[in-house]
Coordinates of N, CA, C and O in Angstrom, one line a residue:
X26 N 93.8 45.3 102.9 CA 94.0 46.7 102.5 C 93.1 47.5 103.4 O 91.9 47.3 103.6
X27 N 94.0 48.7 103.8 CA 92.7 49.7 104.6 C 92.1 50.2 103.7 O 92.2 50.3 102.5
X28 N 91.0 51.0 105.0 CA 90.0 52.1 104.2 C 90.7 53.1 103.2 O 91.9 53.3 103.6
X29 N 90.2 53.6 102.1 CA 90.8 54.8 102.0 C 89.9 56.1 102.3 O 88.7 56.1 101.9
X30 N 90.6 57.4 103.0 CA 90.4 58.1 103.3 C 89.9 59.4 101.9 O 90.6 60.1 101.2
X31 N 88.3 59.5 102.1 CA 88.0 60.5 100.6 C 88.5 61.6 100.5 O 87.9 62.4 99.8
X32 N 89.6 62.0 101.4 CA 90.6 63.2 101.4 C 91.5 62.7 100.6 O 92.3 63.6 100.1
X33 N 91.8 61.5 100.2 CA 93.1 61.0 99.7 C 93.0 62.0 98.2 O 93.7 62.8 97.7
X34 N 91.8 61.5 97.8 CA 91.7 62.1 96.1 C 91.7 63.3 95.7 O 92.0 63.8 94.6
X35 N 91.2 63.8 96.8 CA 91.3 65.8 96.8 C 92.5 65.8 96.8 O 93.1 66.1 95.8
X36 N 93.2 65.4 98.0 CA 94.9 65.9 97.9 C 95.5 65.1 96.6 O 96.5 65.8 96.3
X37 N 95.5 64.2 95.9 CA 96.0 63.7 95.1 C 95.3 64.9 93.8 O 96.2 65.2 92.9
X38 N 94.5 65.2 93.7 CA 94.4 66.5 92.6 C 94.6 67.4 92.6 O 94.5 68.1 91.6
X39 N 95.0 67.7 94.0 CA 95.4 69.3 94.3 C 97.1 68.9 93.8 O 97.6 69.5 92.8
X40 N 97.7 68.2 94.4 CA 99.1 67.8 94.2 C 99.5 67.9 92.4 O 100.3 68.6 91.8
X41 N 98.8 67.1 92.0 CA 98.2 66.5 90.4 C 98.7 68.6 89.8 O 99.6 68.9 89.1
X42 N 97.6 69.5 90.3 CA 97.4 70.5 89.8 C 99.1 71.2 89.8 O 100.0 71.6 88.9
X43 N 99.0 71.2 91.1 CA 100.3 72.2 91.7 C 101.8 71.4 90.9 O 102.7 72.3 90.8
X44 N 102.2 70.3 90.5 CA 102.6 69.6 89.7 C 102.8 70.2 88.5 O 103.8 70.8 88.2
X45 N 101.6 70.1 87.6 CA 101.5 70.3 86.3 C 101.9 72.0 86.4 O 103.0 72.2 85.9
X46 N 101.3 73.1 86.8 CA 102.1 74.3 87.3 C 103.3 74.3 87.1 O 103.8 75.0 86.2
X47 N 104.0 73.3 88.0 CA 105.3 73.8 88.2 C 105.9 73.1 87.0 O 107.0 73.6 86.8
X48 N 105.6 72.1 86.0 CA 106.2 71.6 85.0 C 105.7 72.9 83.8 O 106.6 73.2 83.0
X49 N 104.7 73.5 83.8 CA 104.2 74.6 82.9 C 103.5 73.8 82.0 O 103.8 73.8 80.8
X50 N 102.5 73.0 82.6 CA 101.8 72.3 81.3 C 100.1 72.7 81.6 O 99.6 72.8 82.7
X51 N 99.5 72.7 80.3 CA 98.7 72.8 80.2 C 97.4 72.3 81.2 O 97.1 71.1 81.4
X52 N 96.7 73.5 81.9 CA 95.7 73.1 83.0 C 94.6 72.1 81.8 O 94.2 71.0 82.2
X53 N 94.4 72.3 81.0 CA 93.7 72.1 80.6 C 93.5 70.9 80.1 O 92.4 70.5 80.0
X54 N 94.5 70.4 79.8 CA 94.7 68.6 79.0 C 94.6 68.3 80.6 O 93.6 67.7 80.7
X55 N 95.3 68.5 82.1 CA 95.2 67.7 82.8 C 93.9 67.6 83.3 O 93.8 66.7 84.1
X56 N 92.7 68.4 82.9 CA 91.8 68.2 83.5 C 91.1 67.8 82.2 O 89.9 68.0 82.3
X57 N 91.3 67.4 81.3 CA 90.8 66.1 80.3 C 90.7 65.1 80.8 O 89.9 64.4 81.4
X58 N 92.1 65.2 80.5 CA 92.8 63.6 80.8 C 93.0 62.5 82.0 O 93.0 61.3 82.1
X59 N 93.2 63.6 82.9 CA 92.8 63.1 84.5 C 92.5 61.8 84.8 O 93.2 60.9 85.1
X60 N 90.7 61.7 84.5 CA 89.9 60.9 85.1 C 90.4 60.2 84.4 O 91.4 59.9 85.0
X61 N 90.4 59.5 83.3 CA 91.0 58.5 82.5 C 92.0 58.1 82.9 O 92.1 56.9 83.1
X62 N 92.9 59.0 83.1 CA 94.5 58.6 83.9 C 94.3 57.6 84.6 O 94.6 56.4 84.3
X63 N 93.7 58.0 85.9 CA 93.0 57.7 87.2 C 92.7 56.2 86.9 O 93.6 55.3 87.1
X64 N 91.3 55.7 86.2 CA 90.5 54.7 85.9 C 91.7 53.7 85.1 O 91.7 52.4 85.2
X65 N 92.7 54.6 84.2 CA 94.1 53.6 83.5 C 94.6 52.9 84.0 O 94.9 51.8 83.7
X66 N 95.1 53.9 85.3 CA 96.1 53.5 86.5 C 95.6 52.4 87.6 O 96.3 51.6 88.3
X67 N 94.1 52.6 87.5 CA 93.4 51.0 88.1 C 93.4 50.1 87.4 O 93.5 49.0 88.1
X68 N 93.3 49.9 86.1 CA 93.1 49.2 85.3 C 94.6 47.8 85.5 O 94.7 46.6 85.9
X69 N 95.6 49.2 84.9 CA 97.0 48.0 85.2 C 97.5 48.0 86.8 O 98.6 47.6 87.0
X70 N 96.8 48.3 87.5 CA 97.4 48.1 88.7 C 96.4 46.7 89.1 O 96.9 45.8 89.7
X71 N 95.3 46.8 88.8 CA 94.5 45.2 88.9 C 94.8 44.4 87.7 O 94.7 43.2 87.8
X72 N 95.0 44.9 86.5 CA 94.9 43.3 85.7 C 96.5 43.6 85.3 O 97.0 42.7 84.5
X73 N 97.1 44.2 85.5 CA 98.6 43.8 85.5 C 99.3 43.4 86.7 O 99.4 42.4 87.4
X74 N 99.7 44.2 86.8 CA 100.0 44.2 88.4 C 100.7 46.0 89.0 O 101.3 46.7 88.1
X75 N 100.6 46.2 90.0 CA 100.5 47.1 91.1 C 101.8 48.0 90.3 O 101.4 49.0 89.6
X76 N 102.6 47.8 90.3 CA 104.0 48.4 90.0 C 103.9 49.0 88.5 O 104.5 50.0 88.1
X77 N 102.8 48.2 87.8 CA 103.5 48.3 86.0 C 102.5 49.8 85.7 O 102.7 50.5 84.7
X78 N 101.3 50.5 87.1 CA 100.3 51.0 87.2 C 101.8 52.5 86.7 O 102.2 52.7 85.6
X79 N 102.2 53.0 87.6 CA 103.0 54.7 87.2 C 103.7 54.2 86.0 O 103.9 55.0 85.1
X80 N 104.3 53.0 86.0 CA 104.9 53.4 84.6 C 104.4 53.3 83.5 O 104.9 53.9 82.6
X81 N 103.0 52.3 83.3 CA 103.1 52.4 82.5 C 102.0 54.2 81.9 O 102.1 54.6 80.7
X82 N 101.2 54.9 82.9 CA 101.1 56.1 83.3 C 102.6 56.9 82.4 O 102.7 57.7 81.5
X83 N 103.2 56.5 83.1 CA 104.9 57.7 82.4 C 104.9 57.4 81.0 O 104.8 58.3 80.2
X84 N 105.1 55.6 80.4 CA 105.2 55.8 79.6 C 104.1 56.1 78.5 O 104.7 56.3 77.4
X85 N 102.8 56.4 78.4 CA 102.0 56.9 78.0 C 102.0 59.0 77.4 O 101.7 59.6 76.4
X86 N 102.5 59.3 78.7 CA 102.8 60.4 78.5 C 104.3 61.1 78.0 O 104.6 62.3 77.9
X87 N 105.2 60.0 77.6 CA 106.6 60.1 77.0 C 105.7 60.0 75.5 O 105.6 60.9 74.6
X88 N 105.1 58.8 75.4 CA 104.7 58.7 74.2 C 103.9 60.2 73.2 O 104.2 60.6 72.1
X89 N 102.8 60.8 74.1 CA 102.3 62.0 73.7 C 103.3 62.8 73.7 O 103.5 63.6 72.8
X90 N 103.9 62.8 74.6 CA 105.3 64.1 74.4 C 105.7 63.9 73.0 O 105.2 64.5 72.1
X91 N 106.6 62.9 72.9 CA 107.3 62.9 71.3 C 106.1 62.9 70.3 O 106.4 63.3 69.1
X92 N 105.3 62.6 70.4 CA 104.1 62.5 69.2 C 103.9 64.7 69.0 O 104.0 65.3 68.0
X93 N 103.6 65.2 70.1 CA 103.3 66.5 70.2 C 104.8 67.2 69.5 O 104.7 68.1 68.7
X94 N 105.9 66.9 69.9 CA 107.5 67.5 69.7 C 108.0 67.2 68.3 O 108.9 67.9 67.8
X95 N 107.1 65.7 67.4 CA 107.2 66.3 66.1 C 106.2 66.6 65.3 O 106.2 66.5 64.0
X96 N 105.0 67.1 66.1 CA 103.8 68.2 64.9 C 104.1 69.4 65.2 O 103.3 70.2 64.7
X97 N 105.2 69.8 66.1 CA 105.9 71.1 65.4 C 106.0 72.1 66.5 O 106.3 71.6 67.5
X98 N 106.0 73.6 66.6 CA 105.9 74.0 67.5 C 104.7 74.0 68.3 O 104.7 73.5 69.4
X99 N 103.7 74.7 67.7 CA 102.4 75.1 68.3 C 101.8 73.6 68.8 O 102.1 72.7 68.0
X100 N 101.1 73.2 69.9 CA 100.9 72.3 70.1 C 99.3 72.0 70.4 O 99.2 71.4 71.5
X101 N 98.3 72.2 70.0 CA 96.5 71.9 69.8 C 96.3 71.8 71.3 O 97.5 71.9 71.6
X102 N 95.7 71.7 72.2 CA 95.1 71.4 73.4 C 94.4 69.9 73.3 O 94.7 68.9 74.0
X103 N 93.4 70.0 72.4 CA 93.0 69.4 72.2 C 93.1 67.5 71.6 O 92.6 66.4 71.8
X104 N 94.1 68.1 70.7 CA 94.8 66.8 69.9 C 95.6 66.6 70.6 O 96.0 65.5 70.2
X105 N 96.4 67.0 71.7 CA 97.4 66.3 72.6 C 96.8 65.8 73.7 O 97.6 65.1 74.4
X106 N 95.1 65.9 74.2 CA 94.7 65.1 74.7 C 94.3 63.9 73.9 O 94.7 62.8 74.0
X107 N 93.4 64.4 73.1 CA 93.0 63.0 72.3 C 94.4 62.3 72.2 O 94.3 61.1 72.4
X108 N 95.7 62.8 72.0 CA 96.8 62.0 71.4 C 96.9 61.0 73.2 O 97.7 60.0 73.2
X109 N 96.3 61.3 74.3 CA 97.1 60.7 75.4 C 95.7 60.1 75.2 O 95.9 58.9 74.8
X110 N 94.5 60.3 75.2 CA 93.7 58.9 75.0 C 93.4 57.7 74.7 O 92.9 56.7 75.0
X111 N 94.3 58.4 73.3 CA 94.3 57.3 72.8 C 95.3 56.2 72.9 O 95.0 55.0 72.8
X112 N 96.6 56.8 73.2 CA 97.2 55.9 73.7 C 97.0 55.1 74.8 O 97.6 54.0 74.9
X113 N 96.0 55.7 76.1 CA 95.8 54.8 77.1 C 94.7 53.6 76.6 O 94.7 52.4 76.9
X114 N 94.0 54.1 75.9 CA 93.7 53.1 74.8 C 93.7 51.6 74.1 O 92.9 50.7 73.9
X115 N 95.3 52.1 73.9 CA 96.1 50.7 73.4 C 96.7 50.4 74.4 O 97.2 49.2 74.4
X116 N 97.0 51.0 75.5 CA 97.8 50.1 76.6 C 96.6 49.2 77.1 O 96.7 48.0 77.1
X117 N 94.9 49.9 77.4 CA 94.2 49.9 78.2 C 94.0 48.1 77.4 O 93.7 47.2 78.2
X118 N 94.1 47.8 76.1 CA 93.8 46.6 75.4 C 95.1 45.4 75.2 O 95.1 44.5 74.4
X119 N 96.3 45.9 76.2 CA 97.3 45.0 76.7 C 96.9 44.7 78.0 O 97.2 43.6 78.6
X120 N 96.1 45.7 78.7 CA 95.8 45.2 80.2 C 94.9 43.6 79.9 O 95.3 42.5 80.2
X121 N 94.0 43.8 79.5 CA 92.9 42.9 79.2 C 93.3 41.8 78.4 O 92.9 40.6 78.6
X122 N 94.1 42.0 77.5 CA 95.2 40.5 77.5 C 96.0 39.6 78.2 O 96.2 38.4 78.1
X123 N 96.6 40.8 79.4 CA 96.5 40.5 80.7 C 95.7 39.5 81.3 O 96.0 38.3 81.5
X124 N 94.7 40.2 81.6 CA 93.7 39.7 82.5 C 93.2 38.3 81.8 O 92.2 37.8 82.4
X125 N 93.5 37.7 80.7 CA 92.6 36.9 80.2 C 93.5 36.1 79.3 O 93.2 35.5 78.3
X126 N 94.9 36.2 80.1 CA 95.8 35.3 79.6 C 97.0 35.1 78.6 O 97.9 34.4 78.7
X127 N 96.7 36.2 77.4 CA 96.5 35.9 76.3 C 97.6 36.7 76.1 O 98.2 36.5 75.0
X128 N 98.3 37.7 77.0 CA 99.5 37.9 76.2 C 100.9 37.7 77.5 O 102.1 37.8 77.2

């Protein structure tokens, strides 16, 4: 594998930003949630494997969607981050079953 280039991660948060914009989502959960994202997306891309790393990213954030779409209209900032933490959470403890055989 090559170097990577420490321009990669700026443009990957500027992109990340300009993104979330154009979907109209909250700046503010993405800059919770982010780093975690980030550190998740390594997690299953080494103890799962490479490919399972964006989806299982998507499916994390399907899951906060529907959790947020039935507490109603108004939607917390706050509790819909914790709501994506925690779910990286329980993925984050399928990776490590992963890695150690077991599931």
């Amino acid at each position: 594998m090559g170097e990577r280039n420490p321009q990669d991660l700026v443009l990957a948060r500027e992109f990340v930003r300009q993104v979330a914009q154009r979907l109209d989502l909250d700046p503010q959960v993405i800059q919770q949630t982010l780093p975690h994202l980030l550190e998740f997306t390594k997690h299953v891309a080494h103890g799962v494997v490479r490919p399972a790393a964006p989806l299982a990213a998507f499916l994390v954030g399907l899951a906060a969607g529907q959790n947020s779409s039935r507490a109603g209209s108004e939607v917390d900032t706050e509790q819909l981050a914790a709501s994506i933490l925690a779910y990286i959470d329980a993925v984050e403890k399928l990776v490590k079953e992963h890695e150690n055989g077991q599931a």
